[in-house]
Backbone as numpy.savetxt, mean C-alpha at the origin, in Angstrom:
# Nx Ny Nz CAx CAy CAz Cx Cy Cz
4.50 -50.96 -0.24 3.66 -49.76 -0.24 4.54 -48.52 -0.24
4.18 -47.58 -1.10 4.93 -46.33 -1.16 4.02 -45.15 -0.80
4.66 -44.10 -0.32 3.93 -42.90 0.10 4.27 -41.76 -0.87
3.24 -41.19 -1.44 3.43 -40.21 -2.51 3.08 -38.80 -2.05
3.92 -37.84 -2.40 3.66 -36.42 -2.11 2.55 -35.94 -3.04
1.49 -35.38 -2.47 0.35 -34.94 -3.28 0.68 -33.69 -4.09
1.80 -33.05 -3.78 2.15 -31.81 -4.46 3.08 -32.03 -5.65
4.07 -32.90 -5.49 5.04 -33.12 -6.57 5.04 -34.55 -7.10
4.20 -35.42 -6.48 4.04 -36.82 -6.91 5.29 -37.68 -6.70
6.21 -37.19 -5.93 7.39 -38.00 -5.63 7.01 -39.08 -4.61
7.56 -40.29 -4.78 7.22 -41.41 -3.90 8.33 -41.68 -2.90
7.92 -42.14 -1.69 8.86 -42.45 -0.63 8.51 -43.81 -0.02
9.53 -44.50 0.40 9.32 -45.82 1.01 8.72 -45.68 2.40
9.19 -44.67 3.15 8.73 -44.48 4.52 7.80 -43.28 4.63
6.77 -43.44 5.44 5.83 -42.33 5.65 6.50 -41.17 6.37
7.44 -41.48 7.28 8.13 -40.43 8.00 8.94 -39.54 7.06
9.47 -40.14 6.02 10.22 -39.37 5.02 9.29 -38.42 4.28
8.10 -38.90 3.97 7.11 -38.05 3.30 6.73 -36.87 4.19
6.57 -37.13 5.48 6.15 -36.09 6.41 7.15 -34.93 6.45
8.46 -35.27 6.45 9.48 -34.22 6.55 9.88 -33.68 5.18
9.40 -34.32 4.12 9.71 -33.89 2.76 9.14 -32.50 2.49
9.94 -31.64 1.87 9.48 -30.30 1.51 9.89 -30.03 0.06
8.90 -29.89 -0.80 9.16 -29.54 -2.20 8.63 -28.13 -2.46
8.94 -27.59 -3.61 8.53 -26.22 -3.92 7.01 -26.07 -3.88
6.29 -27.01 -4.46 4.83 -26.90 -4.47 4.24 -27.00 -3.07
4.81 -27.85 -2.24 4.33 -27.98 -0.87 4.53 -26.67 -0.12
5.70 -26.06 -0.31 5.97 -24.78 0.35 4.97 -23.72 -0.10
4.65 -23.72 -1.38 3.71 -22.73 -1.90 2.32 -22.90 -1.30
1.88 -24.16 -1.19 0.55 -24.38 -0.63 0.52 -24.11 0.87
1.62 -24.37 1.55 1.67 -24.11 2.99 1.69 -22.61 3.30
2.14 -21.82 2.36 2.25 -20.37 2.59 1.06 -19.59 2.05
0.04 -20.30 1.55 -1.04 -19.60 0.84 -1.87 -18.68 1.71
-1.84 -18.84 3.04 -2.62 -17.94 3.91 -1.83 -16.71 4.34
-0.55 -16.65 3.99 0.26 -15.48 4.36 -0.26 -14.25 3.61
-0.18 -13.10 4.26 -0.72 -11.87 3.69 -0.12 -11.56 2.33
1.20 -11.65 2.23 1.86 -11.34 0.97 1.42 -12.25 -0.16
1.23 -13.53 0.15 0.81 -14.49 -0.87 -0.65 -14.27 -1.27
-1.47 -13.89 -0.31 -2.86 -13.56 -0.63 -2.95 -12.34 -1.55
-2.10 -11.35 -1.30 -2.04 -10.18 -2.18 -1.58 -10.61 -3.57
-0.57 -11.48 -3.60 -0.05 -11.98 -4.87 -1.13 -12.72 -5.66
-1.90 -13.55 -4.96 -2.97 -14.31 -5.61 -4.00 -13.38 -6.24
-4.42 -12.35 -5.49 -5.42 -11.42 -6.01 -4.88 -10.65 -7.22
-3.59 -10.31 -7.17 -2.97 -9.61 -8.31 -2.93 -10.52 -9.53
-2.59 -11.78 -9.31 -2.55 -12.78 -10.38 -3.94 -12.96 -11.01
-4.95 -13.05 -10.14 -6.32 -13.21 -10.63 -6.78 -11.98 -11.41
-6.42 -10.80 -10.90 -6.81 -9.56 -11.57 -6.12 -9.44 -12.93
-4.88 -9.90 -12.99 -4.13 -9.88 -14.24 -4.91 -10.60 -15.34
-5.42 -11.79 -15.04 -6.17 -12.56 -16.02 -7.59 -12.03 -16.21
-8.16 -11.52 -15.14 -9.52 -10.97 -15.21 -9.57 -9.78 -16.15
-8.58 -8.91 -16.08 -8.57 -7.71 -16.91 -8.31 -8.05 -18.38
-7.76 -9.24 -18.62 -7.54 -9.67 -20.00 -8.67 -10.56 -20.50
-9.65 -10.82 -19.62 -10.79 -11.68 -19.94 -10.33 -13.02 -20.50
-9.36 -13.60 -19.80 -8.79 -14.87 -20.25 -9.35 -16.02 -19.42
-10.15 -16.89 -20.05 -10.60 -18.13 -19.43 -11.41 -17.95 -18.15
-11.46 -19.04 -17.38 -12.17 -19.08 -16.12 -11.38 -18.38 -15.02
-12.06 -17.95 -13.93 -11.34 -17.35 -12.80 -10.24 -18.27 -12.29
-9.10 -17.69 -11.98 -7.95 -18.48 -11.58 -8.04 -18.88 -10.10
-7.62 -20.10 -9.80 -7.62 -20.62 -8.44 -6.21 -20.56 -7.86
-6.09 -20.88 -6.57 -4.74 -20.92 -6.00 -3.92 -22.02 -6.64
-4.55 -23.11 -7.01 -3.81 -24.19 -7.66 -3.21 -23.71 -8.98
-3.99 -22.93 -9.73 -3.47 -22.34 -10.97 -2.26 -21.46 -10.66
-2.41 -20.66 -9.64 -1.36 -19.72 -9.25 -0.10 -20.45 -8.82
-0.26 -21.47 -7.98 0.90 -22.20 -7.46 1.70 -22.87 -8.56
1.04 -23.22 -9.64 1.73 -23.90 -10.75 2.11 -22.93 -11.88
1.84 -21.67 -11.66 2.13 -20.69 -12.71 3.62 -20.35 -12.77
4.16 -20.13 -13.96 5.56 -19.69 -14.07 5.77 -18.28 -13.53
4.65 -17.57 -13.29 4.73 -16.21 -12.76 4.60 -16.16 -11.24
4.52 -17.33 -10.61 4.30 -17.37 -9.15 5.33 -16.53 -8.40
6.60 -16.72 -8.68 7.64 -16.03 -7.91 7.55 -14.52 -8.08
7.26 -14.07 -9.28 7.18 -12.63 -9.54 6.02 -12.01 -8.78
4.86 -12.68 -8.79 3.70 -12.16 -8.07 3.91 -12.25 -6.56
4.54 -13.32 -6.09 4.81 -13.46 -4.67 5.75 -12.36 -4.19
6.74 -12.04 -5.01 7.65 -10.96 -4.67 6.90 -9.64 -4.56
5.96 -9.42 -5.47 5.14 -8.20 -5.43 4.28 -8.15 -4.18
3.65 -9.27 -3.85 2.80 -9.30 -2.66 3.58 -8.99 -1.40
4.75 -9.57 -1.25 5.58 -9.31 -0.07 6.12 -7.89 -0.07
6.37 -7.35 -1.25 6.80 -5.95 -1.35 5.70 -5.01 -0.83
4.47 -5.28 -1.24 3.34 -4.45 -0.78 3.21 -4.48 0.74
3.43 -5.64 1.32 3.38 -5.77 2.78 4.50 -4.97 3.43
5.70 -5.07 2.87 6.86 -4.43 3.49 6.77 -2.91 3.46
6.16 -2.33 2.42 6.06 -0.87 2.33 4.71 -0.37 2.82
3.85 -1.30 3.23 2.49 -0.94 3.64 1.81 -0.13 2.53
1.80 -0.71 1.35 1.27 -0.04 0.16 -0.17 0.42 0.37
-0.48 1.56 -0.17 -1.81 2.16 -0.03 -2.70 1.70 -1.18
-3.87 1.17 -0.82 -4.87 0.70 -1.77 -4.23 -0.25 -2.79
-3.88 -1.43 -2.33 -3.15 -2.39 -3.15 -3.93 -2.80 -4.40
-5.23 -2.95 -4.27 -6.04 -3.32 -5.44 -5.94 -2.26 -6.52
-6.00 -1.00 -6.10 -5.90 0.10 -7.06 -4.49 0.18 -7.64
-3.50 -0.08 -6.80 -2.11 -0.10 -7.26 -1.93 -1.17 -8.34
-2.48 -2.34 -8.10 -2.37 -3.43 -9.07 -3.05 -3.05 -10.39
-4.24 -2.48 -10.30 -4.95 -2.06 -11.51 -4.13 -1.01 -12.28
-3.53 -0.10 -11.53 -2.73 0.95 -12.16 -1.54 0.34 -12.90
-0.88 -0.62 -12.28 0.26 -1.29 -12.91 -0.16 -1.96 -14.21
-1.30 -2.62 -14.19 -1.77 -3.35 -15.36 -2.24 -2.39 -16.46
-2.98 -1.37 -16.07 -3.48 -0.42 -17.06 -2.36 0.37 -17.72
-1.29 0.59 -16.96 -0.15 1.34 -17.50 0.92 0.43 -18.11
0.58 -0.84 -18.22 1.46 -1.82 -18.87 2.88 -1.83 -18.29
2.95 -1.76 -16.96 4.25 -1.84 -16.31 4.73 -3.29 -16.32
5.96 -3.51 -16.70 6.51 -4.86 -16.69 6.54 -5.39 -15.27
6.16 -6.63 -15.11 6.08 -7.20 -13.76 7.43 -7.18 -13.05
8.51 -7.18 -13.80 9.84 -7.09 -13.19 10.06 -5.74 -12.50
9.23 -4.75 -12.85 9.38 -3.41 -12.29 8.40 -3.13 -11.15
7.50 -4.06 -10.88 6.42 -3.82 -9.92 6.93 -3.54 -8.51
8.11 -4.01 -8.18 8.63 -3.84 -6.83 9.63 -2.69 -6.73
9.65 -1.85 -7.72 10.56 -0.71 -7.69 9.90 0.47 -6.96
10.65 1.09 -6.08 10.11 2.22 -5.32 9.72 3.37 -6.25
10.45 3.56 -7.33 10.13 4.64 -8.26 8.77 4.42 -8.92
8.45 3.17 -9.20 7.16 2.85 -9.81 6.03 3.07 -8.80
6.24 2.62 -7.56 5.23 2.85 -6.53 5.05 4.33 -6.28
6.15 5.09 -6.27 6.07 6.53 -6.06 5.27 7.22 -7.15
5.43 6.77 -8.38 4.67 7.32 -9.50 3.18 7.07 -9.31
2.86 5.83 -8.94 1.46 5.50 -8.67 0.90 6.33 -7.52
1.66 6.41 -6.43 1.17 7.06 -5.22 0.87 8.53 -5.46
1.76 9.22 -6.16 1.55 10.65 -6.42 0.24 10.87 -7.18
-0.08 9.97 -8.09 -1.33 10.09 -8.85 -2.54 9.70 -8.01
-2.38 8.63 -7.25 -3.51 8.13 -6.46 -3.94 9.13 -5.39
-2.99 9.76 -4.74 -3.30 10.69 -3.66 -4.10 11.90 -4.16
-3.98 12.19 -5.44 -4.70 13.33 -5.99 -6.16 13.01 -6.31
-6.49 11.73 -6.38 -7.85 11.36 -6.78 -8.61 10.56 -5.71
-7.93 10.11 -4.66 -8.62 9.34 -3.63 -9.60 10.22 -2.88
-10.53 9.60 -2.17 -11.52 10.36 -1.42 -10.87 11.05 -0.22
-11.42 12.20 0.14 -10.90 12.96 1.27 -10.98 12.17 2.57
-12.06 11.42 2.74 -12.22 10.66 3.98 -11.17 9.55 4.10
-10.84 8.91 2.97 -9.79 7.88 3.00 -8.47 8.50 3.44
-8.17 9.67 2.91 -6.92 10.34 3.22 -6.84 10.69 4.70
-7.94 11.20 5.24 -7.95 11.61 6.65 -7.92 10.40 7.57
-8.67 9.37 7.24 -8.68 8.15 8.06 -7.28 7.56 8.16
-6.56 7.57 7.06 -5.20 7.01 7.06 -4.27 7.86 7.93
-4.41 9.17 7.85 -3.59 10.07 8.66 -3.87 9.88 10.15
-5.14 9.73 10.49 -5.52 9.53 11.88 -4.97 8.20 12.40
-5.09 7.15 11.59 -4.54 5.85 11.99 -3.04 5.93 12.21
-2.37 6.65 11.35 -0.92 6.81 11.46 -0.57 7.59 12.73
-1.36 8.61 13.03 -1.09 9.42 14.22 -1.34 8.62 15.50
-2.30 7.71 15.47 -2.57 6.86 16.63 -1.40 5.93 16.87
-0.83 5.41 15.78 0.35 4.54 15.91 1.51 5.33 16.53
1.69 6.57 16.08 2.73 7.46 16.63 2.47 7.73 18.11
1.21 7.94 18.45 0.84 8.20 19.84 1.17 7.01 20.74
0.89 5.81 20.24 1.18 4.61 21.02 2.68 4.42 21.23
3.47 4.84 20.25 4.91 4.70 20.34 5.56 5.75 21.22
4.99 6.95 21.24 5.62 8.07 21.95 4.93 8.47 23.24
3.67 8.09 23.38 2.92 8.49 24.57 2.32 9.87 24.46
2.46 10.51 23.30 1.89 11.85 23.08 0.50 11.75 22.47
-0.33 12.79 22.66 -1.67 12.77 22.07 -1.60 12.67 20.55
-2.46 11.86 19.97 -2.44 11.63 18.52 -2.64 12.92 17.74
-3.47 13.82 18.26 -3.76 15.06 17.53 -2.56 16.00 17.45
-1.51 15.68 18.22 -0.31 16.52 18.19 0.77 15.97 17.26
0.43 14.96 16.48 1.42 14.32 15.62 2.11 15.32 14.69
1.33 16.10 13.95 1.91 17.05 13.01 2.47 18.27 13.74
1.89 18.56 14.88 2.31 19.74 15.65 3.69 19.56 16.28
3.95 18.36 16.81 5.20 18.16 17.56 6.07 17.02 17.02
5.65 16.38 15.94 6.46 15.32 15.36 7.71 15.86 14.71
8.69 14.99 14.52 9.94 15.38 13.86 9.65 15.74 12.40
10.13 16.91 11.96 9.79 17.39 10.62 10.27 16.46 9.51
11.45 15.88 9.66 11.94 14.96 8.64 11.09 13.70 8.57
10.68 13.23 9.73 9.79 12.05 9.79 8.44 12.38 9.17
7.95 13.58 9.43 6.68 14.00 8.86 6.77 14.13 7.35
7.88 14.64 6.86 8.08 14.75 5.41 8.05 13.36 4.77
8.68 12.42 5.43 8.67 11.05 4.92 7.25 10.50 4.92
6.48 10.84 5.94 5.09 10.40 6.02 4.28 10.97 4.85
4.62 12.18 4.44 3.94 12.79 3.29 4.28 12.01 2.02
5.57 11.71 1.83 6.00 11.05 0.60 5.55 9.59 0.53
5.15 9.02 1.64 4.63 7.65 1.64 3.11 7.61 1.74
2.48 8.78 1.69 1.03 8.85 1.66 0.35 8.76 3.01
1.12 8.74 4.09 0.49 8.66 5.42 -0.14 10.00 5.81
0.47 11.08 5.31 -0.06 12.43 5.56 -0.45 13.04 4.23
-1.72 13.32 4.06 -2.21 13.84 2.79 -2.35 15.37 2.82
-2.34 15.95 1.63 -2.58 17.39 1.51 -3.96 17.76 2.05
-4.89 16.82 2.01 -6.20 17.08 2.60 -6.06 17.46 4.07
-5.14 16.83 4.75 -4.92 17.10 6.17 -4.05 18.34 6.37
-2.98 18.43 5.61 -2.00 19.50 5.83 -2.57 20.88 5.53
-3.36 21.00 4.48 -3.90 22.32 4.11 -5.18 22.68 4.86
-5.78 21.70 5.52 -7.08 21.96 6.16 -7.06 21.80 7.68
-5.87 21.87 8.27 -5.75 21.83 9.72 -4.73 22.88 10.16
-4.91 23.42 11.35 -3.99 24.43 11.86 -2.57 23.88 11.98
-2.46 22.67 12.52 -1.13 22.09 12.71 -0.47 21.80 11.36
-1.27 21.44 10.37 -0.72 21.16 9.05 -0.18 22.40 8.38
-0.91 23.50 8.48 -0.47 24.77 7.89 0.80 25.25 8.59
0.85 25.09 9.91 2.04 25.48 10.67 3.24 24.63 10.25
3.02 23.36 10.05 4.08 22.45 9.62 4.65 22.88 8.27
3.79 23.15 7.31 4.24 23.56 5.98 5.02 24.88 6.04
4.62 25.74 6.94 5.26 27.04 7.05 6.65 27.01 7.66
6.97 25.97 8.41 8.27 25.93 9.08 9.31 25.06 8.35
8.93 24.49 7.21 9.84 23.62 6.49 10.92 24.40 5.75
12.07 23.76 5.60 13.16 24.36 4.83 12.85 24.19 3.34
13.58 24.89 2.49 13.35 24.79 1.05 13.61 23.36 0.56
14.60 22.68 1.17 14.90 21.31 0.78 13.75 20.38 1.14
13.18 20.59 2.30 12.06 19.75 2.73 10.83 20.00 1.87
10.59 21.25 1.52 9.46 21.59 0.65 9.62 20.91 -0.71
10.84 20.93 -1.24 11.11 20.29 -2.54 10.83 18.79 -2.46
11.15 18.19 -1.33 10.94 16.76 -1.15 9.47 16.38 -1.23
8.62 17.18 -0.61 7.20 16.81 -0.53 6.33 17.49 -1.59
6.92 18.39 -2.39 6.12 19.19 -3.31 5.25 18.37 -4.27
5.75 17.27 -4.84 4.87 16.50 -5.73 3.58 16.03 -5.07
3.58 15.98 -3.74 2.42 15.49 -3.00 1.56 16.62 -2.42
2.09 17.84 -2.42 1.34 18.96 -1.81 1.31 20.17 -2.73
1.51 19.98 -4.00 1.52 21.07 -4.98 0.36 22.02 -4.71
0.68 23.24 -4.29 -0.34 24.19 -3.84 -1.33 24.55 -4.94
-0.86 24.73 -6.16 -1.76 25.10 -7.25 -2.80 24.00 -7.49
-2.33 22.76 -7.53 -3.26 21.65 -7.75 -4.27 21.55 -6.63
-3.78 21.62 -5.37 -4.67 21.36 -4.25 -5.63 22.51 -3.98
-5.23 23.73 -4.24 -6.17 24.83 -4.06 -7.32 24.71 -5.05
-7.01 24.30 -6.27 -8.07 24.07 -7.26 -8.95 22.91 -6.82
-8.33 21.86 -6.28 -9.08 20.71 -5.79 -10.07 21.13 -4.70
-9.62 21.95 -3.78 -10.49 22.39 -2.69 -11.62 23.27 -3.21
-11.33 24.08 -4.23 -12.40 24.91 -4.82 -13.43 24.04 -5.55
-12.95 22.97 -6.18 -13.85 22.09 -6.92 -14.70 21.22 -6.01
-14.22 21.00 -4.77 -14.95 20.15 -3.82 -15.14 20.90 -2.50
-15.92 21.97 -2.54 -16.08 22.82 -1.34 -16.72 22.10 -0.15
-17.69 21.23 -0.40 -18.35 20.53 0.70 -17.39 19.56 1.39
-16.62 18.84 0.60 -15.63 17.93 1.18 -14.61 18.71 2.00
-14.19 19.84 1.47 -13.18 20.65 2.14 -13.69 21.17 3.48
-14.92 21.67 3.50 -15.50 22.17 4.74 -15.66 21.04 5.76
-16.06 19.87 5.27 -16.25 18.71 6.16 -14.92 18.30 6.79
-13.88 18.23 5.98 -12.56 17.83 6.48 -12.03 18.85 7.48
-12.19 20.13 7.17 -11.75 21.17 8.11 -12.47 21.04 9.44
-13.75 20.75 9.37 -14.55 20.65 10.59 -14.10 19.48 11.46
-13.95 18.30 10.85 -13.60 17.14 11.67 -12.17 17.24 12.21
-11.29 17.86 11.45 -9.91 18.02 11.94 -9.86 19.03 13.08
-10.65 20.08 12.98 -10.72 21.07 14.06 -11.31 20.44 15.31
-12.37 19.65 15.13 -12.99 18.98 16.27 -12.04 18.00 16.92
-11.17 17.40 16.13 -10.23 16.41 16.65 -9.00 17.05 17.28
-8.87 18.36 17.16 -7.74 19.06 17.77 -6.50 19.16 16.91
-6.66 18.91 15.61 -5.51 18.98 14.70 -5.19 20.43 14.32
């Protein structure tokens, strides 16, 4: 009697050998619940969905795909950078015909992010900023509403470039306006693609109700 691996069909004389046996397919199936792999699976499925190719793809299809490693790398990359709106990011990559080898490049994500932040909903932007400030509060022991007011300016600039702090927050809160006013020219240059005053002032004029709502909730929250 022989014992066969259900993943690679390799046979073993002893059951104990089968138990400790690890092949590539077994590793892939064992890791399928990991966050990065789940992101990779959804990206893989969307890739075929947008091309209207065949039936919806399953994890078994994905695990046996020659593109598995590339998508898995992308999924883990999204986890590591805490990518914003991963589904939208994936759609953007596909619609813009970005080569999958480039999907994990910071420059590509930065290009997507700068565009996405200009069109996302104001509430999404504020919710993300508040969540980020709560994390800062837990780490420092300071009130969350003081994040922009007393946080390190270089750290705050980085938060802007990674989408944690949106122009919706910076231009519509007292602490945000104060922060922008105290930055050096180098720091302003760093965040300018994300806070371009001409673009955002027009945005606020085009969406007056959203702007008033955001100002109100940020004022009420002590920002």
